[in-house]
XYZ file of C-alpha atoms in Angstrom:
201
model
C 221.087 -158.216 17.877
C 219.219 -160.072 15.131
C 220.487 -160.057 11.542
C 217.569 -157.896 10.363
C 218.040 -155.400 13.202
C 221.745 -155.146 12.360
C 220.920 -154.505 8.700
C 218.466 -151.789 9.676
C 221.110 -150.135 11.834
C 223.502 -150.136 8.879
C 220.789 -148.825 6.599
C 219.632 -145.789 8.567
C 222.420 -143.429 7.388
C 221.682 -144.511 3.812
C 217.989 -143.701 4.282
C 219.109 -140.234 5.352
C 221.066 -139.980 2.094
C 217.920 -140.864 0.176
C 215.888 -138.262 2.058
C 218.464 -135.645 1.053
C 218.418 -136.706 -2.610
C 216.881 -133.998 -4.855
C 214.239 -136.381 -6.216
C 213.056 -137.471 -2.764
C 213.296 -133.944 -1.403
C 211.149 -132.737 -4.309
C 208.518 -135.362 -3.547
C 208.607 -134.329 0.110
C 207.998 -130.685 -0.798
C 205.453 -131.607 -3.472
C 207.237 -129.524 -6.103
C 209.311 -132.152 -7.916
C 209.510 -131.474 -11.647
C 206.781 -133.600 -13.246
C 209.158 -134.815 -15.951
C 211.481 -136.220 -13.293
C 208.685 -138.058 -11.486
C 207.299 -139.299 -14.809
C 210.653 -140.862 -15.649
C 211.011 -142.315 -12.169
C 207.478 -143.732 -12.334
C 208.204 -145.485 -15.624
C 211.433 -146.970 -14.271
C 209.816 -148.090 -11.033
C 206.990 -149.753 -12.944
C 209.542 -151.856 -14.826
C 211.399 -152.533 -11.582
C 208.244 -153.789 -9.856
C 207.483 -156.242 -12.646
C 210.822 -157.910 -11.915
C 210.289 -157.493 -8.177
C 207.240 -159.756 -8.532
C 209.501 -162.296 -10.242
C 211.951 -162.057 -7.329
C 209.177 -162.893 -4.850
C 208.081 -165.804 -7.036
C 211.619 -167.179 -7.270
C 211.965 -166.991 -3.494
C 208.523 -168.537 -2.973
C 209.644 -171.585 -4.940
C 212.419 -172.119 -2.360
C 210.552 -171.007 0.758
C 209.717 -173.239 3.707
C 206.020 -174.049 3.825
C 205.437 -171.580 6.641
C 206.502 -168.668 4.432
C 205.223 -169.748 1.045
C 202.010 -167.805 1.624
C 203.932 -164.699 2.732
C 205.865 -164.532 -0.517
C 202.855 -165.350 -2.675
C 200.941 -162.591 -0.890
C 203.811 -160.141 -1.460
C 203.929 -161.002 -5.145
C 200.149 -160.592 -5.372
C 200.046 -157.263 -3.533
C 202.941 -155.879 -5.574
C 201.326 -156.908 -8.853
C 197.778 -155.864 -8.029
C 198.181 -152.965 -5.601
C 201.571 -151.313 -6.046
C 201.510 -151.574 -9.834
C 197.917 -150.327 -9.759
C 199.143 -147.194 -7.953
C 201.656 -146.611 -10.736
C 199.009 -147.089 -13.406
C 196.708 -144.610 -11.667
C 199.505 -142.026 -11.502
C 200.557 -142.576 -15.108
C 197.897 -140.339 -16.661
C 198.331 -137.356 -14.298
C 202.058 -137.383 -15.032
C 201.842 -138.414 -18.699
C 203.868 -141.578 -18.112
C 204.140 -144.275 -20.788
C 204.455 -147.353 -18.608
C 204.094 -149.921 -21.363
C 206.443 -148.141 -23.771
C 209.209 -147.455 -21.244
C 212.565 -149.218 -21.353
C 214.898 -149.872 -18.454
C 217.588 -147.324 -17.744
C 220.998 -148.432 -16.412
C 220.058 -148.103 -12.718
C 216.875 -150.138 -13.119
C 218.605 -152.838 -15.180
C 221.462 -153.144 -12.686
C 219.156 -153.299 -9.663
C 216.762 -155.885 -11.077
C 219.660 -158.084 -12.233
C 221.169 -157.895 -8.752
C 217.876 -158.900 -7.122
C 217.063 -161.704 -9.546
C 220.590 -163.119 -9.262
C 220.520 -162.886 -5.455
C 217.167 -164.711 -5.359
C 218.942 -167.885 -6.494
C 219.534 -168.313 -2.747
C 216.520 -168.011 -0.450
C 218.301 -166.469 2.550
C 220.513 -164.197 0.454
C 217.616 -163.117 -1.733
C 215.690 -161.947 1.329
C 218.660 -159.889 2.520
C 219.090 -158.365 -0.938
C 215.470 -157.229 -1.218
C 215.246 -155.890 2.349
C 216.525 -152.427 1.325
C 213.449 -151.988 -0.847
C 210.858 -153.251 1.645
C 212.346 -151.772 4.817
C 213.761 -148.726 3.060
C 210.488 -147.633 1.456
C 208.579 -148.241 4.678
C 211.091 -146.063 6.534
C 211.036 -143.377 3.835
C 207.245 -143.366 3.796
C 207.034 -142.953 7.563
C 209.515 -140.087 7.527
C 207.861 -138.272 4.610
C 204.420 -138.677 6.205
C 205.583 -136.604 9.183
C 205.270 -133.532 6.953
C 203.433 -134.745 3.839
C 203.424 -132.853 0.533
C 200.393 -130.733 -0.309
C 200.210 -131.942 -3.927
C 197.646 -134.800 -3.739
C 199.500 -136.871 -6.331
C 202.698 -136.931 -4.311
C 200.702 -137.244 -1.086
C 199.087 -140.428 -2.410
C 202.512 -141.873 -3.173
C 203.758 -141.054 0.338
C 200.617 -142.468 1.960
C 201.099 -145.791 0.168
C 204.517 -146.387 1.710
C 203.605 -144.874 5.086
C 200.693 -147.306 5.433
C 201.026 -149.461 8.583
C 200.132 -152.483 6.476
C 203.213 -151.892 4.329
C 205.334 -151.546 7.475
C 203.946 -154.876 8.667
C 205.045 -156.534 5.419
C 208.536 -155.106 5.867
C 208.688 -156.431 9.429
C 207.600 -159.836 8.175
C 210.518 -159.911 5.736
C 212.815 -159.030 8.639
C 211.464 -161.985 10.613
C 211.965 -164.249 7.604
C 215.585 -163.102 7.263
C 216.252 -163.973 10.904
C 214.626 -167.379 10.530
C 216.561 -168.107 7.319
C 219.812 -167.288 9.176
C 221.966 -166.129 6.258
C 225.702 -165.782 6.725
C 225.880 -162.414 8.550
C 228.772 -161.054 6.515
C 227.192 -162.073 3.237
C 223.807 -160.641 4.285
C 225.485 -157.360 5.215
C 227.249 -157.093 1.845
C 224.075 -157.847 -0.098
C 222.003 -155.450 1.994
C 224.481 -152.599 1.551
C 224.701 -153.279 -2.173
C 220.900 -153.144 -2.331
C 220.907 -149.844 -0.438
C 223.372 -148.435 -2.973
C 221.045 -149.516 -5.771
C 218.167 -147.797 -3.972
C 220.069 -144.520 -3.835
C 221.181 -144.784 -7.466
C 217.578 -145.428 -8.558
C 216.603 -141.877 -7.600
C 218.990 -140.580 -10.298
C 216.316 -140.974 -12.940
C 217.364 -141.265 -16.608
């Protein structure tokens, strides 16, 4: 079994925990309290700004064959994913530019930026976000919410193109060949950060 496939196997029960979380369950039903989603949206906006920096730090270390992959991921996150958040800000009354990081966001971004000091370890640390959101999106799209705002959010992460990006990161992890035990610890720590992130401030 490849390193990425092993990480995914470890991560599946933790995806189930996320699906059962009240915030995710509310998105799935389309009846999540708007104030909760507004707070989550603000925190995720700040998270994604640092996520772009993580991709850039890894791109600086990447082999030539994957430099373009990481630059493309940074570009798509900055121009497409952040654009989604900006478009949802008004319907939910979010103040993206005035928001400040809560404890979960600060801890997660520090973990990712620190992990990105090593190319192979940084890829393993960020895999919970890429693979996890792709998996969540696919599951939520099986019975999508009726509220068009939440439906748009689900559709973004259920998009086959997003799944392809996640698979590409998995391939890059296998090629980078991180220490399996270290990759497992970083991946599981990232999954714990993912779960904690749903507890919005």
